[in-house]
Coordinates of C-alpha atoms in Angstrom, one line a residue:
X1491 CA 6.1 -11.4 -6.9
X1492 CA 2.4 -10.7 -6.6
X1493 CA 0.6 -8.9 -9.1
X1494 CA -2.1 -6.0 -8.0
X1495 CA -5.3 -6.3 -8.8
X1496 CA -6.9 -3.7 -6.8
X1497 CA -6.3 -0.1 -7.9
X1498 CA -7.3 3.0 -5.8
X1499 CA -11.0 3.9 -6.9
X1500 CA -12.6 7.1 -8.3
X1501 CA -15.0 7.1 -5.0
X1502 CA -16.4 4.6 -2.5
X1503 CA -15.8 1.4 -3.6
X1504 CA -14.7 -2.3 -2.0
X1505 CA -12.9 -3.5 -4.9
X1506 CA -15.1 -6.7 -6.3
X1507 CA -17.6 -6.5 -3.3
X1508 CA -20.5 -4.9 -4.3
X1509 CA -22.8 -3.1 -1.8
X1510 CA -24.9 -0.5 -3.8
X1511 CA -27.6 -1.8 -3.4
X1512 CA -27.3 -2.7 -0.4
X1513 CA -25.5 -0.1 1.6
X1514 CA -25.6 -1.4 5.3
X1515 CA -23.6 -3.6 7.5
X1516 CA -25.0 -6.2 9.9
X1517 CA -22.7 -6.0 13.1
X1518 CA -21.8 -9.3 14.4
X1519 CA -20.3 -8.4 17.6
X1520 CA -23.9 -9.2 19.5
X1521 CA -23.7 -12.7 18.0
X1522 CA -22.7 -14.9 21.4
X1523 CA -22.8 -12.6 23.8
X1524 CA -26.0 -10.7 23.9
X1525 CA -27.9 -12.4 21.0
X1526 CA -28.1 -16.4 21.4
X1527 CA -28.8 -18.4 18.8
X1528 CA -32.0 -18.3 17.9
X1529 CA -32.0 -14.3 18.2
X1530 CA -29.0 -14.3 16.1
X1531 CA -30.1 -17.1 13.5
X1532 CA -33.5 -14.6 12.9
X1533 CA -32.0 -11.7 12.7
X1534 CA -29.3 -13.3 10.3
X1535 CA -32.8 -14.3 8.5
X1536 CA -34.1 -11.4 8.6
X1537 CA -31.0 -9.3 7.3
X1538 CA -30.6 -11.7 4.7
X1539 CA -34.2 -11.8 3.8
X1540 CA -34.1 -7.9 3.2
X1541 CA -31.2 -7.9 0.8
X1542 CA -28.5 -7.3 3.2
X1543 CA -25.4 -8.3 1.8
X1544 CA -22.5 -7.8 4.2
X1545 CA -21.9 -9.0 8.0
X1546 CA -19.0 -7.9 10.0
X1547 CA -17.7 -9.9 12.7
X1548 CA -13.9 -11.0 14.3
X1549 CA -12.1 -13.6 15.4
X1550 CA -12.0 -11.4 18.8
X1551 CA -15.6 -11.0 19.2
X1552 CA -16.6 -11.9 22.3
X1553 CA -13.5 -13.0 24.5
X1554 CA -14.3 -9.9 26.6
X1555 CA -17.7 -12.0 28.2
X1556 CA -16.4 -14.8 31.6
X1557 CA -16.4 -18.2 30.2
X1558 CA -15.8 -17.3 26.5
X1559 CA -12.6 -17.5 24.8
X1560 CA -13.1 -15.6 21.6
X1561 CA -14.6 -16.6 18.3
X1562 CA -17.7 -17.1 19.2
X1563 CA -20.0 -14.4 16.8
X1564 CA -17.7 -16.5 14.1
X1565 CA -19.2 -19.8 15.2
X1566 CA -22.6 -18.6 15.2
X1567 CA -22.3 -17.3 12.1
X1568 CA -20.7 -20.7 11.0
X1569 CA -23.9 -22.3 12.7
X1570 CA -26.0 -20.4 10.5
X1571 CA -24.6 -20.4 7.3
X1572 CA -24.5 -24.2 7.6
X1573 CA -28.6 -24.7 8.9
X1574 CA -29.7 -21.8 5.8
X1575 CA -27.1 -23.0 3.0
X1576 CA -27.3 -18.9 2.2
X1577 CA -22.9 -18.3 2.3
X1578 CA -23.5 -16.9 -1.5
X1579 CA -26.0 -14.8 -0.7
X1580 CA -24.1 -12.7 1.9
X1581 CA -20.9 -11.3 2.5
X1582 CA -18.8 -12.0 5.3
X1583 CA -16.6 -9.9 6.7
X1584 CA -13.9 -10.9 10.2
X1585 CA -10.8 -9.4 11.4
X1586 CA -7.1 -10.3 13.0
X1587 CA -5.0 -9.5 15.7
X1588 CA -7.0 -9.2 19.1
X1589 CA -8.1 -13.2 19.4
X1590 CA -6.5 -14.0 22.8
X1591 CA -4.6 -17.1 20.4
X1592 CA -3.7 -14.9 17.7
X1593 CA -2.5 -11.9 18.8
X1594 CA -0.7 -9.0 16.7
X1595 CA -0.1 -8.8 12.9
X1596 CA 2.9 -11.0 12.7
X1597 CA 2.9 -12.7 9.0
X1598 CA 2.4 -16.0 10.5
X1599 CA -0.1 -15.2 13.2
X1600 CA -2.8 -13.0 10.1
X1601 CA -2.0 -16.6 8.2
X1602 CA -2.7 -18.8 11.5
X1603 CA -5.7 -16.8 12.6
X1604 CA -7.6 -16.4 8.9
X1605 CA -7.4 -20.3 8.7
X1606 CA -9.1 -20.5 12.5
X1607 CA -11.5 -18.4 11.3
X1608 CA -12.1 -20.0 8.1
X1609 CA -12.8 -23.2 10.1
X1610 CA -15.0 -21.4 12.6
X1611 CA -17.0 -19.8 9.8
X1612 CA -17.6 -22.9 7.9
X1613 CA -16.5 -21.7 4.7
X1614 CA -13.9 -21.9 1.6
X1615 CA -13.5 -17.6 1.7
X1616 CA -13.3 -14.7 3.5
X1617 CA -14.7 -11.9 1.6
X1618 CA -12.9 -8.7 3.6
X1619 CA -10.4 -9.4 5.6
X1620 CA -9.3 -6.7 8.2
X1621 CA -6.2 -5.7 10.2
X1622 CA -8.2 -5.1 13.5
X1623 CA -5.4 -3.2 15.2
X1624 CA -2.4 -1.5 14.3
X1625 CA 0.5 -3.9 15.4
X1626 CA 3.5 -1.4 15.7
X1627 CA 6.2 -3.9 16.5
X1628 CA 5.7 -5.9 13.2
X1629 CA 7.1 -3.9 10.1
X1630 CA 4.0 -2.8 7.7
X1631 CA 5.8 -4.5 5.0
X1632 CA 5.1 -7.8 6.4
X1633 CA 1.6 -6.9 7.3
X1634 CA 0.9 -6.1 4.1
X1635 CA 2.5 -9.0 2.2
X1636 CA 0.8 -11.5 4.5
X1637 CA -2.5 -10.0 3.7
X1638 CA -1.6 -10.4 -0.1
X1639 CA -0.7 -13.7 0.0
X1640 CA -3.7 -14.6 1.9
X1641 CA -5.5 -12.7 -1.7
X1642 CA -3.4 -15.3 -3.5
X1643 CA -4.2 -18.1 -2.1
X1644 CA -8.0 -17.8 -2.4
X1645 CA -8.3 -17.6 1.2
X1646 CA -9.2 -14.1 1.2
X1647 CA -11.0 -11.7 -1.2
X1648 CA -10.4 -8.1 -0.2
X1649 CA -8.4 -6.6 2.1
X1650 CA -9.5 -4.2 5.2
X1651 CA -8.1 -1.6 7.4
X1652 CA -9.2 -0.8 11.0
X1653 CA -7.9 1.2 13.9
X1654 CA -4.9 2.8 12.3
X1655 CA -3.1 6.0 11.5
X1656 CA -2.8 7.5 8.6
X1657 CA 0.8 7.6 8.2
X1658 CA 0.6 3.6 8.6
X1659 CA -2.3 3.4 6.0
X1660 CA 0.1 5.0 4.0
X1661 CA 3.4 3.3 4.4
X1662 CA 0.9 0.3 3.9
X1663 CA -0.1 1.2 0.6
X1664 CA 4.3 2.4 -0.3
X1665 CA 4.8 -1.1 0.6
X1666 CA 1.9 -2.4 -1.8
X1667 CA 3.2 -0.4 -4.9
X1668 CA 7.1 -0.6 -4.3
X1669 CA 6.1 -4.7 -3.7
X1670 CA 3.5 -5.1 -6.7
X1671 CA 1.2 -6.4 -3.5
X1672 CA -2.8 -6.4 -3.4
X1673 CA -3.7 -3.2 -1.9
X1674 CA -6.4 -2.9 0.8
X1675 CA -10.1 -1.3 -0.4
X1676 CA -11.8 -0.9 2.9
X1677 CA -11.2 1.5 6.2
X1678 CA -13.1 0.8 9.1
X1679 CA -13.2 3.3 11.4
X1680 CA -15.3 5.0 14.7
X1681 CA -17.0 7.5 12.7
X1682 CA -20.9 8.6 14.0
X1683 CA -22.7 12.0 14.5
X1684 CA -21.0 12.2 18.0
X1685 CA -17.9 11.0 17.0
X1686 CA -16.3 12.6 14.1
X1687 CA -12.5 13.1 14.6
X1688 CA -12.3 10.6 11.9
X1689 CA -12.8 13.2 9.2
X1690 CA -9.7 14.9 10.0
X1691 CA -6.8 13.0 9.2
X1692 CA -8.4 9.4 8.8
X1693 CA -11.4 10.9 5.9
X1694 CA -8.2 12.3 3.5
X1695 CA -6.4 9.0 3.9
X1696 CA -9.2 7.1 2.4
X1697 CA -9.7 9.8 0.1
X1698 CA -6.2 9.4 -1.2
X1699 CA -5.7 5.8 -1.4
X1700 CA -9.6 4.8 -3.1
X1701 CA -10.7 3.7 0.6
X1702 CA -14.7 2.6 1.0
X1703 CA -15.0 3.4 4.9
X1704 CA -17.4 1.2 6.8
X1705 CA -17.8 2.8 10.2
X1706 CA -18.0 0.9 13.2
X1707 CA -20.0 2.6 16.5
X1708 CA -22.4 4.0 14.0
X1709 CA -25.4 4.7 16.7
X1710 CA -23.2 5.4 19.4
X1711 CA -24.0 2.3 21.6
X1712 CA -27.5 3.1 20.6
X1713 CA -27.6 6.8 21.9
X1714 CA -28.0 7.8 18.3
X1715 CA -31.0 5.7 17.9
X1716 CA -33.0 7.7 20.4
X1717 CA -32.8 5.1 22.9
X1718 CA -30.7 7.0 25.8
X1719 CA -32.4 10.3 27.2
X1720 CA -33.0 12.2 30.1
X1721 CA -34.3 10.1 32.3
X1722 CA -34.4 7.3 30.2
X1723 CA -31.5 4.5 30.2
X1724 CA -32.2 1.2 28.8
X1725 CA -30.8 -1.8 30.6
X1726 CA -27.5 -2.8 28.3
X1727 CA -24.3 -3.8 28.4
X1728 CA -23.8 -0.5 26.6
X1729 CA -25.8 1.9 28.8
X1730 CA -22.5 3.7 30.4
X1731 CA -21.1 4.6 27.2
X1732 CA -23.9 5.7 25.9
X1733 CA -24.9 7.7 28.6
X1734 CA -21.3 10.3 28.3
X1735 CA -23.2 11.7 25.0
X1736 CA -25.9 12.8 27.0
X1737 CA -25.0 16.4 27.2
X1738 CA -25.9 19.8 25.4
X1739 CA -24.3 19.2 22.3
X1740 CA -25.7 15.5 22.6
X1741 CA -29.4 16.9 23.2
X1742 CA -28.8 19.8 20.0
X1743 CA -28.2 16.1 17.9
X1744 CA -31.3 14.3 19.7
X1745 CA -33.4 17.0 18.4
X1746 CA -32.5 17.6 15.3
X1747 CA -32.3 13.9 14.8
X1748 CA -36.2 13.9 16.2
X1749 CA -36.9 16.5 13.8
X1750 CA -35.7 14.9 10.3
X1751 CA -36.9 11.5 11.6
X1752 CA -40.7 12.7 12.1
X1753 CA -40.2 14.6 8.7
X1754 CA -39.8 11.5 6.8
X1755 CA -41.8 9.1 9.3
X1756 CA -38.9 6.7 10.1
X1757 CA -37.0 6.0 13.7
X1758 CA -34.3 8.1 14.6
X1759 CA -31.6 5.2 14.0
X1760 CA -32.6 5.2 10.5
X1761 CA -31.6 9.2 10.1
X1762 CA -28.3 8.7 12.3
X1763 CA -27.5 6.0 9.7
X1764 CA -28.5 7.6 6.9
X1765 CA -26.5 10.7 7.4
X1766 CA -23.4 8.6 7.8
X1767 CA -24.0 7.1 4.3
X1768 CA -24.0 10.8 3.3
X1769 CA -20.5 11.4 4.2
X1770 CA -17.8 11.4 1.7
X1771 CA -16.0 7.8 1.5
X1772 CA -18.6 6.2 3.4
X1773 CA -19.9 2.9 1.5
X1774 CA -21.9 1.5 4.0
X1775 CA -22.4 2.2 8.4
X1776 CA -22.1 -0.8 10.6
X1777 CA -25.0 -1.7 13.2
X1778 CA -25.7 -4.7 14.9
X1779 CA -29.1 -6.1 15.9
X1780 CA -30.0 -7.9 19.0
X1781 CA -33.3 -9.2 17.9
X1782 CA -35.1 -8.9 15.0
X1783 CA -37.2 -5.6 16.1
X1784 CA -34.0 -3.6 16.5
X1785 CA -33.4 -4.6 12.9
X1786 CA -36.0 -2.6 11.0
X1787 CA -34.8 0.7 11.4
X1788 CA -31.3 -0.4 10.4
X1789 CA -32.8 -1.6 7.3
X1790 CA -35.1 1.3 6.5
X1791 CA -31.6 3.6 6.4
X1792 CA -30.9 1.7 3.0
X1793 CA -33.3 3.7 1.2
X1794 CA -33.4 6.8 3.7
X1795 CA -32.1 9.9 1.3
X1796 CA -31.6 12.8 3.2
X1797 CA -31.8 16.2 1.9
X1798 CA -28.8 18.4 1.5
X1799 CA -30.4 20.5 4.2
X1800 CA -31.0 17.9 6.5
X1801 CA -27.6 16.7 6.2
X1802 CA -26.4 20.3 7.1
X1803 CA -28.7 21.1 10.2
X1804 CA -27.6 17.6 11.5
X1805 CA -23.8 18.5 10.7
X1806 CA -24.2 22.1 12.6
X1807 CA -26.7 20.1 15.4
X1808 CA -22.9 18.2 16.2
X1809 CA -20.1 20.4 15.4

């Protein structure tokens, strides 16, 4: 039987991953599809350089673009771990069960894929390793004792949630303690100023089982960096998305977003960011980079400290 090693934390945590010091997450998603090399390499560099500690990436990411078949932000990040020799400076970070190869949570697929991706990545480790999507037709109990073996065998350090419920966070963590199984640290969920339904059910799940949340869509596909307004829409990929936020409550969070930024002389990505880190449960936002002058503001949010009235005008700006 396996033996626990993770119990449920006091407050944000990742179990043996530390990111206090660093509390932001480099997105890989942009890493072969809208980011080439090069752009991806220096803003690897660049995060890196900075103190960044953590990227986040999946086997998944991106199968969605014509002509690629999944994998590729893991090969780039492979790519440059193996031209920088930095892998024990950062953190890595991939998920399973959406690679067009390795689909689902079956035991033997999560064991299948995490070895693919081990290859793609160019390394020994995973340091978090996420459920991507909930598979409902494979029991959590073998879910979660696939994950743990994977803790076992060195292949993977930590273990990650995304996209769940929380009655299936929960039966994952029964299954943990009735099975004497490594228990998950992380959640990963859609969580931004915009998009808060995750603090109704998702928020007291994480608080009950020591969860450090890590939220994905953290600007929004860029409308909470400012970048989307009247008039005003950017040529991306993301520009539709972005572009449903751009109503009355959406303007309310625009300006008081403009407001807090100018009061502390940083880009309104930075704020957006830094209120998430002000949540309860949250360890660190996820935000991806294009090129290396998207980067900055992600990286000034590290040291952004809000003020408990800030944090409240920008909660009653998006209620």
């Amino acid at each position: 039987m396996t033996q626990a090693t993770n119990s449920p934390q006091a407050g944000p945590a990742l179990g043996s991953l530390d990111l206090a010091g660093a509390p932001l997450v480099l997105g890989g998603n942009v890493f072969g599809w809208t980011a080439d090399d090069p752009a991806s390499f220096a803003v690897l560099d660049a995060f890196a350089d900075a103190g960044g500690r953590l990227v986040d990436t999946a086997d998944v990411y991106s199968a969605w673009v014509p002509g690629n078949s999944g994998g590729e932000s893991e090969h780039t990040i492979g790519r440059w771990l193996a031209r920088t020799g930095r892998r024990d400076d950062v953190l890595i970070a991939t998920k399973v069960s959406q690679h067009p190869d390795f689909r689902g949570l079956a035991a033997g697929t999560v064991r299948a894929a995490a070895e693919a991706s081990l290859e793609r990545l160019g390394t020994d480790r995973i340091d978090l390793y996420y459920a991507h999507y909930d598979d409902g037709a494979t029991p959590v109990e073998e879910v979660a004792a696939a994950f743990s073996a994977l803790v076992d065998d060195g292949l993977v350090r930590e273990i990650g949630i995304s996209n769940s419920t929380p009655e299936r966070i929960d039966a994952w963590f029964a299954a943990a303690e009735r099975d004497g199984l490594h228990r998950p640290v992380a959640l990963q969920p859609h969580y931004n100023l915009v998009e808060r339904g995750f603090e109704q059910d998702l928020r007291p799940a994480a608080e009950r089982h020591g969860l450090g949340v890590l939220p994905y869509y953290a600007l929004a596909s860029g409308f909470l960096a400012g970048t989307y307004r009247d008039g005003e829409s950017p040529d991306s990929p993301r520009a539709g998305k972005a572009a449903t936020y751009l109503d009355d409550r959406g303007r309310r969070v625009l300006a008081a977003l403009d407001d807090v930024a100018a009061a502390h002389d940083v880009p309104v990505a930075s704020v957006s960011l830094a209120w998430l880190r002000a949540q309860p449960t949250v360890v660190a936002p996820i935000a991806s980079a294009r090129h290396v002058g998207q980067l900055d503001a992600l990286l000034r949010s590290m040291t952004l400290e809000l003020t408990a009235d800030e944090v409240a005008r920008l909660d009653g700006a998006s209620a």
